[in-house]
Structure formats: structure tokens, C-alpha cells
CSV table of N, CA and C in Angstrom, one decimal:
chain,number,residue,atom,x,y,z
J,1,GLY,N,-15.2,-7.7,-27.6
J,1,GLY,CA,-13.9,-8.9,-26.2
J,1,GLY,C,-14.1,-8.4,-25.2
J,2,GLN,N,-13.4,-9.3,-24.1
J,2,GLN,CA,-13.4,-8.3,-22.8
J,2,GLN,C,-12.0,-8.3,-22.7
J,3,GLU,N,-12.1,-6.8,-21.1
J,3,GLU,CA,-10.8,-6.2,-21.1
J,3,GLU,C,-9.9,-7.4,-19.7
J,4,ALA,N,-8.8,-7.5,-20.1
J,4,ALA,CA,-8.0,-7.8,-19.4
J,4,ALA,C,-6.6,-6.6,-19.2
J,5,ILE,N,-5.9,-7.1,-17.9
J,5,ILE,CA,-4.1,-5.9,-18.1
J,5,ILE,C,-3.2,-7.3,-18.2
J,6,LEU,N,-2.7,-6.1,-19.2
J,6,LEU,CA,-1.3,-6.5,-19.4
J,6,LEU,C,-0.5,-6.2,-18.7
J,7,ILE,N,0.7,-6.5,-17.9
J,7,ILE,CA,1.9,-6.0,-17.0
J,7,ILE,C,3.0,-6.4,-17.5
J,8,SER,N,3.7,-5.3,-17.3
J,8,SER,CA,5.0,-5.1,-18.1
J,8,SER,C,5.8,-4.8,-17.0
J,9,PHE,N,6.8,-5.5,-16.6
J,9,PHE,CA,7.5,-4.8,-15.2
J,9,PHE,C,9.0,-5.2,-15.4
J,10,ASP,N,10.4,-3.9,-15.3
J,10,ASP,CA,11.5,-4.2,-14.9
J,10,ASP,C,11.9,-4.2,-13.3
J,11,THR,N,13.0,-4.7,-13.3
J,11,THR,CA,13.7,-4.6,-12.2
J,11,THR,C,15.0,-3.7,-11.7
J,12,VAL,N,14.7,-2.7,-11.4
J,12,VAL,CA,15.7,-1.5,-11.0
J,12,VAL,C,16.6,-2.1,-10.1
J,13,ARG,N,17.8,-2.4,-10.4
J,13,ARG,CA,18.6,-3.7,-10.1
J,13,ARG,C,19.9,-3.0,-8.7
J,14,GLU,N,20.1,-1.3,-9.1
J,14,GLU,CA,20.4,-0.8,-7.9
J,14,GLU,C,19.8,-0.5,-7.3
J,15,ASN,N,18.2,-0.5,-7.0
J,15,ASN,CA,17.9,-0.1,-6.0
J,15,ASN,C,17.4,-1.7,-4.8
J,16,PHE,N,17.9,-2.3,-5.4
J,16,PHE,CA,17.8,-3.5,-4.2
J,16,PHE,C,19.1,-3.4,-4.1
J,17,ARG,N,19.1,-4.0,-2.8
J,17,ARG,CA,19.7,-3.8,-1.6
J,17,ARG,C,21.2,-5.0,-1.9
J,18,SER,N,20.3,-6.4,-2.3
J,18,SER,CA,21.8,-7.4,-2.2
J,18,SER,C,21.0,-8.2,-3.7
J,19,ALA,N,21.2,-9.4,-3.8
J,19,ALA,CA,21.1,-10.2,-5.2
J,19,ALA,C,20.2,-11.2,-4.9
J,20,SER,N,20.0,-11.6,-3.4
J,20,SER,CA,19.1,-12.5,-2.3
J,20,SER,C,18.1,-11.7,-2.5
J,21,GLU,N,17.6,-10.5,-2.4
J,21,GLU,CA,16.6,-9.7,-2.1
J,21,GLU,C,16.2,-9.5,-3.4
J,22,ARG,N,16.5,-9.3,-4.5
J,22,ARG,CA,15.7,-9.3,-5.8
J,22,ARG,C,15.8,-10.6,-6.1
J,23,ASN,N,16.5,-11.8,-5.6
J,23,ASN,CA,15.5,-13.2,-6.1
J,23,ASN,C,14.6,-13.0,-5.2
J,24,ARG,N,14.4,-12.5,-4.0
J,24,ARG,CA,13.2,-12.7,-3.3
J,24,ARG,C,11.9,-12.5,-4.1
J,25,PHE,N,12.1,-11.4,-4.5
J,25,PHE,CA,11.3,-10.3,-5.6
J,25,PHE,C,10.5,-11.8,-6.6
J,26,TYR,N,11.4,-12.3,-7.3
J,26,TYR,CA,10.9,-13.7,-8.3
J,26,TYR,C,10.4,-14.3,-7.6
J,27,TRP,N,10.8,-14.9,-6.8
J,27,TRP,CA,10.3,-16.2,-5.8
J,27,TRP,C,8.8,-16.0,-5.7
J,28,LYS,N,8.8,-14.4,-5.4
J,28,LYS,CA,7.3,-14.4,-4.5
J,28,LYS,C,6.5,-14.5,-5.7
J,29,LEU,N,6.9,-13.7,-6.7
J,29,LEU,CA,6.5,-13.6,-7.7
J,29,LEU,C,5.9,-14.8,-8.7
J,30,HIS,N,6.8,-15.5,-8.8
J,30,HIS,CA,6.7,-16.7,-10.2
J,30,HIS,C,6.9,-18.5,-8.8
J,31,GLY,N,7.2,-18.5,-7.5
J,31,GLY,CA,7.5,-19.4,-6.9
J,31,GLY,C,8.9,-19.7,-6.7
J,32,ARG,N,9.4,-21.1,-6.6
J,32,ARG,CA,10.5,-21.8,-6.6
J,32,ARG,C,11.0,-23.1,-5.8
J,33,LYS,N,11.6,-23.6,-6.9
J,33,LYS,CA,11.6,-25.1,-5.6
J,33,LYS,C,12.5,-25.3,-4.8
J,34,GLN,N,13.0,-25.2,-3.8
J,34,GLN,CA,13.8,-25.7,-2.7
J,34,GLN,C,14.6,-27.0,-2.2
J,35,VAL,N,15.5,-27.1,-2.6
J,35,VAL,CA,16.2,-28.6,-2.1
J,35,VAL,C,16.4,-28.1,-0.6
J,36,VAL,N,16.5,-29.4,0.2
J,36,VAL,CA,16.9,-29.4,1.1
J,36,VAL,C,18.1,-31.0,1.7
J,37,THR,N,19.0,-30.7,1.8
J,37,THR,CA,19.9,-32.1,2.0
J,37,THR,C,20.0,-31.8,3.6
J,38,LYS,N,19.5,-33.0,3.9
J,38,LYS,CA,20.0,-34.3,5.2
J,38,LYS,C,20.7,-34.8,5.4
J,39,LYS,N,21.0,-35.8,6.1
J,39,LYS,CA,21.5,-36.4,6.5
J,39,LYS,C,20.2,-37.8,5.9
J,40,SER,N,19.1,-37.4,6.6
J,40,SER,CA,18.4,-38.7,6.2
J,40,SER,C,17.4,-38.6,4.6
J,41,GLY,N,18.8,-37.8,3.7
J,41,GLY,CA,17.4,-37.9,2.4
J,41,GLY,C,17.9,-36.3,1.9
J,42,ARG,N,17.8,-36.4,0.7
J,42,ARG,CA,17.4,-35.2,0.1
J,42,ARG,C,15.4,-35.2,-0.7
J,43,TYR,N,15.4,-33.5,0.3
J,43,TYR,CA,13.8,-32.9,-0.2
J,43,TYR,C,13.7,-31.8,-1.1
J,44,GLU,N,12.9,-31.9,-1.9
J,44,GLU,CA,12.2,-31.5,-2.5
J,44,GLU,C,10.8,-30.0,-2.1
J,45,TYR,N,10.8,-29.0,-2.3
J,45,TYR,CA,9.8,-28.1,-1.9
J,45,TYR,C,9.2,-27.3,-2.8
J,46,ASN,N,8.4,-27.8,-3.5
J,46,ASN,CA,8.0,-26.4,-4.3
J,46,ASN,C,6.8,-25.5,-3.1
J,47,ARG,N,8.1,-24.1,-3.4
J,47,ARG,CA,7.3,-22.8,-2.8
J,47,ARG,C,6.8,-21.8,-3.7
J,48,GLU,N,5.4,-21.8,-3.6
J,48,GLU,CA,4.0,-21.8,-4.6
J,48,GLU,C,4.5,-20.1,-4.8
J,49,GLY,N,4.4,-19.1,-6.0
J,49,GLY,CA,4.9,-17.9,-6.1
J,49,GLY,C,3.1,-17.4,-6.4
J,50,LEU,N,3.1,-15.8,-6.4
J,50,LEU,CA,1.4,-15.4,-6.4
J,50,LEU,C,1.3,-15.6,-8.1
J,51,LEU,N,2.0,-15.9,-9.2
J,51,LEU,CA,1.5,-16.3,-10.4
J,51,LEU,C,0.8,-17.8,-10.4
J,52,LYS,N,1.4,-18.6,-9.3
J,52,LYS,CA,1.2,-20.0,-9.7
J,52,LYS,C,-0.6,-20.1,-9.0
J,53,GLU,N,-1.0,-18.9,-8.4
J,53,GLU,CA,-2.4,-18.5,-7.2
J,53,GLU,C,-3.2,-17.9,-8.9
J,54,ILE,N,-2.6,-17.4,-9.3
J,54,ILE,CA,-3.6,-15.9,-10.1
J,54,ILE,C,-3.2,-16.4,-11.6
J,55,PRO,N,-4.6,-17.0,-12.1
J,55,PRO,CA,-4.5,-17.6,-13.7
J,55,PRO,C,-3.9,-16.3,-15.0
J,56,HIS,N,-3.0,-16.7,-15.4
J,56,HIS,CA,-2.4,-15.7,-16.2
J,56,HIS,C,-2.0,-16.5,-17.3
J,57,ILE,N,-1.5,-15.2,-18.6
J,57,ILE,CA,-0.9,-15.5,-20.2
J,57,ILE,C,0.4,-15.0,-20.0
J,58,LYS,N,1.4,-15.7,-20.1
J,58,LYS,CA,2.6,-15.6,-20.5
J,58,LYS,C,3.2,-15.0,-21.3
J,59,VAL,N,3.3,-13.4,-21.6
J,59,VAL,CA,3.9,-12.9,-23.0
J,59,VAL,C,5.2,-13.4,-22.8
J,60,ALA,N,6.0,-12.2,-22.1
J,60,ALA,CA,7.7,-12.4,-22.3
J,60,ALA,C,7.7,-12.9,-20.8
J,61,ASN,N,9.1,-12.5,-20.3
J,61,ASN,CA,9.8,-13.2,-19.0
J,61,ASN,C,8.7,-11.9,-18.0
J,62,SER,N,9.3,-11.0,-18.5
J,62,SER,CA,8.7,-9.6,-17.6
J,62,SER,C,7.3,-9.1,-17.6
J,63,VAL,N,6.2,-10.0,-18.9
J,63,VAL,CA,5.1,-10.1,-19.3
J,63,VAL,C,4.1,-10.6,-19.6
J,64,PHE,N,2.9,-10.2,-18.6
J,64,PHE,CA,2.1,-10.9,-18.5
J,64,PHE,C,0.1,-10.6,-18.7
J,65,ILE,N,-0.5,-11.3,-18.9
J,65,ILE,CA,-1.3,-10.6,-19.2
J,65,ILE,C,-2.7,-11.6,-17.9
J,66,ILE,N,-3.1,-10.8,-17.3
J,66,ILE,CA,-4.7,-10.9,-15.3
J,66,ILE,C,-5.8,-10.1,-15.9
J,67,ALA,N,-6.0,-11.7,-15.9
J,67,ALA,CA,-8.2,-11.1,-15.7
J,67,ALA,C,-8.2,-9.8,-14.5
J,68,MET,N,-9.1,-8.9,-14.6
J,68,MET,CA,-9.5,-7.5,-14.6
J,68,MET,C,-9.2,-7.9,-13.0
J,69,GLU,N,-10.2,-8.7,-12.6
J,69,GLU,CA,-10.8,-8.8,-11.3
J,69,GLU,C,-9.6,-9.9,-10.1
J,70,HIS,N,-8.4,-10.0,-10.9
J,70,HIS,CA,-7.5,-10.5,-9.8
J,70,HIS,C,-5.8,-9.2,-10.0
J,71,MET,N,-6.3,-7.5,-10.3
J,71,MET,CA,-5.7,-6.8,-10.6
J,71,MET,C,-5.2,-6.2,-9.0
J,72,LYS,N,-6.1,-5.9,-8.3
J,72,LYS,CA,-6.2,-5.4,-6.5
J,72,LYS,C,-5.1,-6.3,-5.9
J,73,ARG,N,-5.1,-7.3,-6.2
J,73,ARG,CA,-4.1,-8.5,-5.5
J,73,ARG,C,-2.4,-8.4,-6.2
J,74,MET,N,-2.6,-8.5,-7.6
J,74,MET,CA,-1.4,-7.8,-8.0
J,74,MET,C,-0.6,-6.9,-8.1
J,75,MET,N,-1.4,-5.3,-7.9
J,75,MET,CA,-1.1,-5.3,-7.2
J,75,MET,C,-0.7,-4.4,-5.8
J,76,LYS,N,-1.1,-5.1,-4.8
J,76,LYS,CA,-0.6,-5.0,-3.6
J,76,LYS,C,0.4,-5.3,-3.7
J,77,PHE,N,0.6,-6.6,-4.5
J,77,PHE,CA,2.1,-7.5,-4.6
J,77,PHE,C,3.2,-6.0,-4.8
J,78,PHE,N,3.2,-5.4,-6.1
J,78,PHE,CA,3.9,-4.9,-6.3
J,78,PHE,C,4.0,-3.9,-6.4
J,79,ASP,N,3.2,-3.1,-5.5
J,79,ASP,CA,3.6,-2.1,-4.7
J,79,ASP,C,4.4,-1.8,-3.2
J,80,GLU,N,4.5,-3.7,-2.9
J,80,GLU,CA,5.3,-3.7,-1.5
J,80,GLU,C,6.7,-3.5,-2.4
J,81,TRP,N,7.0,-3.5,-3.4
J,81,TRP,CA,8.1,-3.6,-5.0
J,81,TRP,C,8.4,-2.4,-5.5
J,82,GLU,N,7.2,-0.7,-5.1
J,82,GLU,CA,7.3,0.1,-6.0
J,82,GLU,C,8.8,0.6,-6.4
J,83,ASP,N,9.7,1.2,-4.9
J,83,ASP,CA,10.8,1.1,-5.1
J,83,ASP,C,12.0,0.7,-5.5
J,84,LYS,N,11.6,-0.2,-6.2
J,84,LYS,CA,13.0,-1.6,-6.6
J,84,LYS,C,12.0,-2.1,-8.2
J,85,ILE,N,11.1,-1.4,-8.4
J,85,ILE,CA,10.7,-2.1,-9.9
J,85,ILE,C,10.4,-0.7,-10.7
J,86,GLU,N,10.1,-1.0,-12.1
J,86,GLU,CA,9.4,-0.3,-12.9
J,86,GLU,C,8.0,-1.1,-14.0
J,87,LEU,N,6.8,-0.3,-13.1
J,87,LEU,CA,5.9,-1.5,-13.4
J,87,LEU,C,4.7,-0.6,-14.9
J,88,LYS,N,4.3,-1.3,-15.3
J,88,LYS,CA,3.2,-0.1,-17.0
J,88,LYS,C,2.7,-1.4,-16.6
J,89,THR,N,1.4,-1.3,-16.8
J,89,THR,CA,0.0,-1.6,-17.2
J,89,THR,C,-0.4,-1.2,-18.0
J,90,PHE,N,-1.2,-2.1,-18.8
J,90,PHE,CA,-1.9,-1.4,-20.0
J,90,PHE,C,-3.7,-2.4,-20.7
J,91,PRO,N,-4.8,-1.9,-20.2
J,91,PRO,CA,-5.6,-2.5,-20.8
J,91,PRO,C,-5.9,-3.1,-22.1
J,92,VAL,N,-6.1,-4.3,-22.2
J,92,VAL,CA,-6.3,-5.3,-23.4
J,92,VAL,C,-7.8,-6.0,-23.5
J,93,LEU,N,-8.0,-6.0,-24.5
J,93,LEU,CA,-8.7,-6.9,-25.3
J,93,LEU,C,-8.9,-8.2,-25.5
J,94,LEU,N,-9.5,-9.2,-25.4
J,94,LEU,CA,-9.3,-10.7,-25.7
J,94,LEU,C,-10.2,-10.9,-25.6
J,95,ASP,N,-10.3,-11.7,-26.8
J,95,ASP,CA,-11.1,-12.9,-27.2
J,95,ASP,C,-11.8,-14.0,-25.7
J,96,GLU,N,-13.3,-14.4,-26.6
J,96,GLU,CA,-13.5,-15.1,-25.6
J,96,GLU,C,-12.6,-16.4,-24.9
J,97,MET,N,-12.1,-17.5,-26.2
J,97,MET,CA,-11.0,-17.7,-25.7
J,97,MET,C,-10.3,-17.5,-24.7
J,98,GLU,N,-9.3,-16.7,-25.3
J,98,GLU,CA,-8.1,-16.0,-24.3
J,98,GLU,C,-8.9,-15.6,-23.0
J,99,MET,N,-10.0,-15.3,-23.0
J,99,MET,CA,-10.6,-15.0,-21.5
J,99,MET,C,-10.5,-16.2,-20.9
J,100,ARG,N,-10.9,-16.9,-21.3
J,100,ARG,CA,-11.4,-18.6,-20.5
J,100,ARG,C,-9.9,-19.1,-20.0
J,101,LYS,N,-8.4,-18.6,-20.6
J,101,LYS,CA,-8.0,-19.4,-20.2
J,101,LYS,C,-7.1,-18.7,-19.0
J,102,LEU,N,-7.8,-16.9,-18.5
J,102,LEU,CA,-7.8,-16.6,-17.9
J,102,LEU,C,-8.6,-16.9,-16.4
J,103,LYS,N,-9.3,-17.8,-16.5
J,103,LYS,CA,-10.4,-18.4,-15.9
J,103,LYS,C,-9.9,-19.4,-14.7
J,104,GLU,N,-9.1,-20.2,-16.2
J,104,GLU,CA,-9.2,-21.6,-15.6
J,104,GLU,C,-7.2,-21.8,-15.0
J,105,VAL,N,-6.4,-22.0,-15.8
J,105,VAL,CA,-5.3,-22.4,-15.0
J,105,VAL,C,-4.3,-21.0,-16.3
J,106,GLU,N,-2.4,-20.9,-15.5
J,106,GLU,CA,-1.6,-20.1,-15.5
J,106,GLU,C,-1.2,-21.0,-17.0
J,107,ILE,N,-1.5,-20.0,-18.6
J,107,ILE,CA,-0.3,-20.7,-19.9
J,107,ILE,C,0.9,-20.5,-20.1
J,108,GLU,N,1.9,-21.1,-19.6
J,108,GLU,CA,3.3,-21.1,-19.4
J,108,GLU,C,3.6,-20.8,-21.2
């Protein structure tokens, strides 16, 4: 098999200044749909999160697998939030078919 990284995290609720700061963490990771209503109409914008750019396999809500080559970028993101989350990483072996998923698009 080929090596990838399983990432698991928990947010430490009391370390966030507010619910909106915690939401910002999730938005930056997962992205979000923003709806803006103006006199001229209703507009929807997709704000892409980091996991839209990094192919991954979702294991559970706060658990996913990425290819080793994306680890540096992922850790840069998590380092910005290090005092507000508990992070665990585990090397995992994937077969060729699973590894192909990490080279293409994210699997949800």
C-alpha cells in the first residue's frame, strides 16, 4: 500500500472567543455558501474551503484522509488554530484504488 495521513481533530469550544470564531474555523476548512440579499435580488456565493482544494476521503465529521504530499499545507492551516483544537495524525496505508481517490477529487 501507499502511505497517506489520517487527520482527526476536535475543537476546544472554550478556547474560541465566540461561536462566530469557531464558525470561521469550519468555513476556512470546509467552505460555505453565503447568501446575500439586496434590493436587486438574492445572490449566492460559494466560498471554498481548504478541503475543496485538497483531495480527501471523509471518514467522519472531523476525520479525513489526505495524501502525504498535502500534509504541509494542511498543517499550516491547523497551526493557525493550534490553541483552539486538539489534533491527531496517523499514517495509514491505502491500496492503489483508494490512493487514486486522493489524486483526483474529494470523496464525501
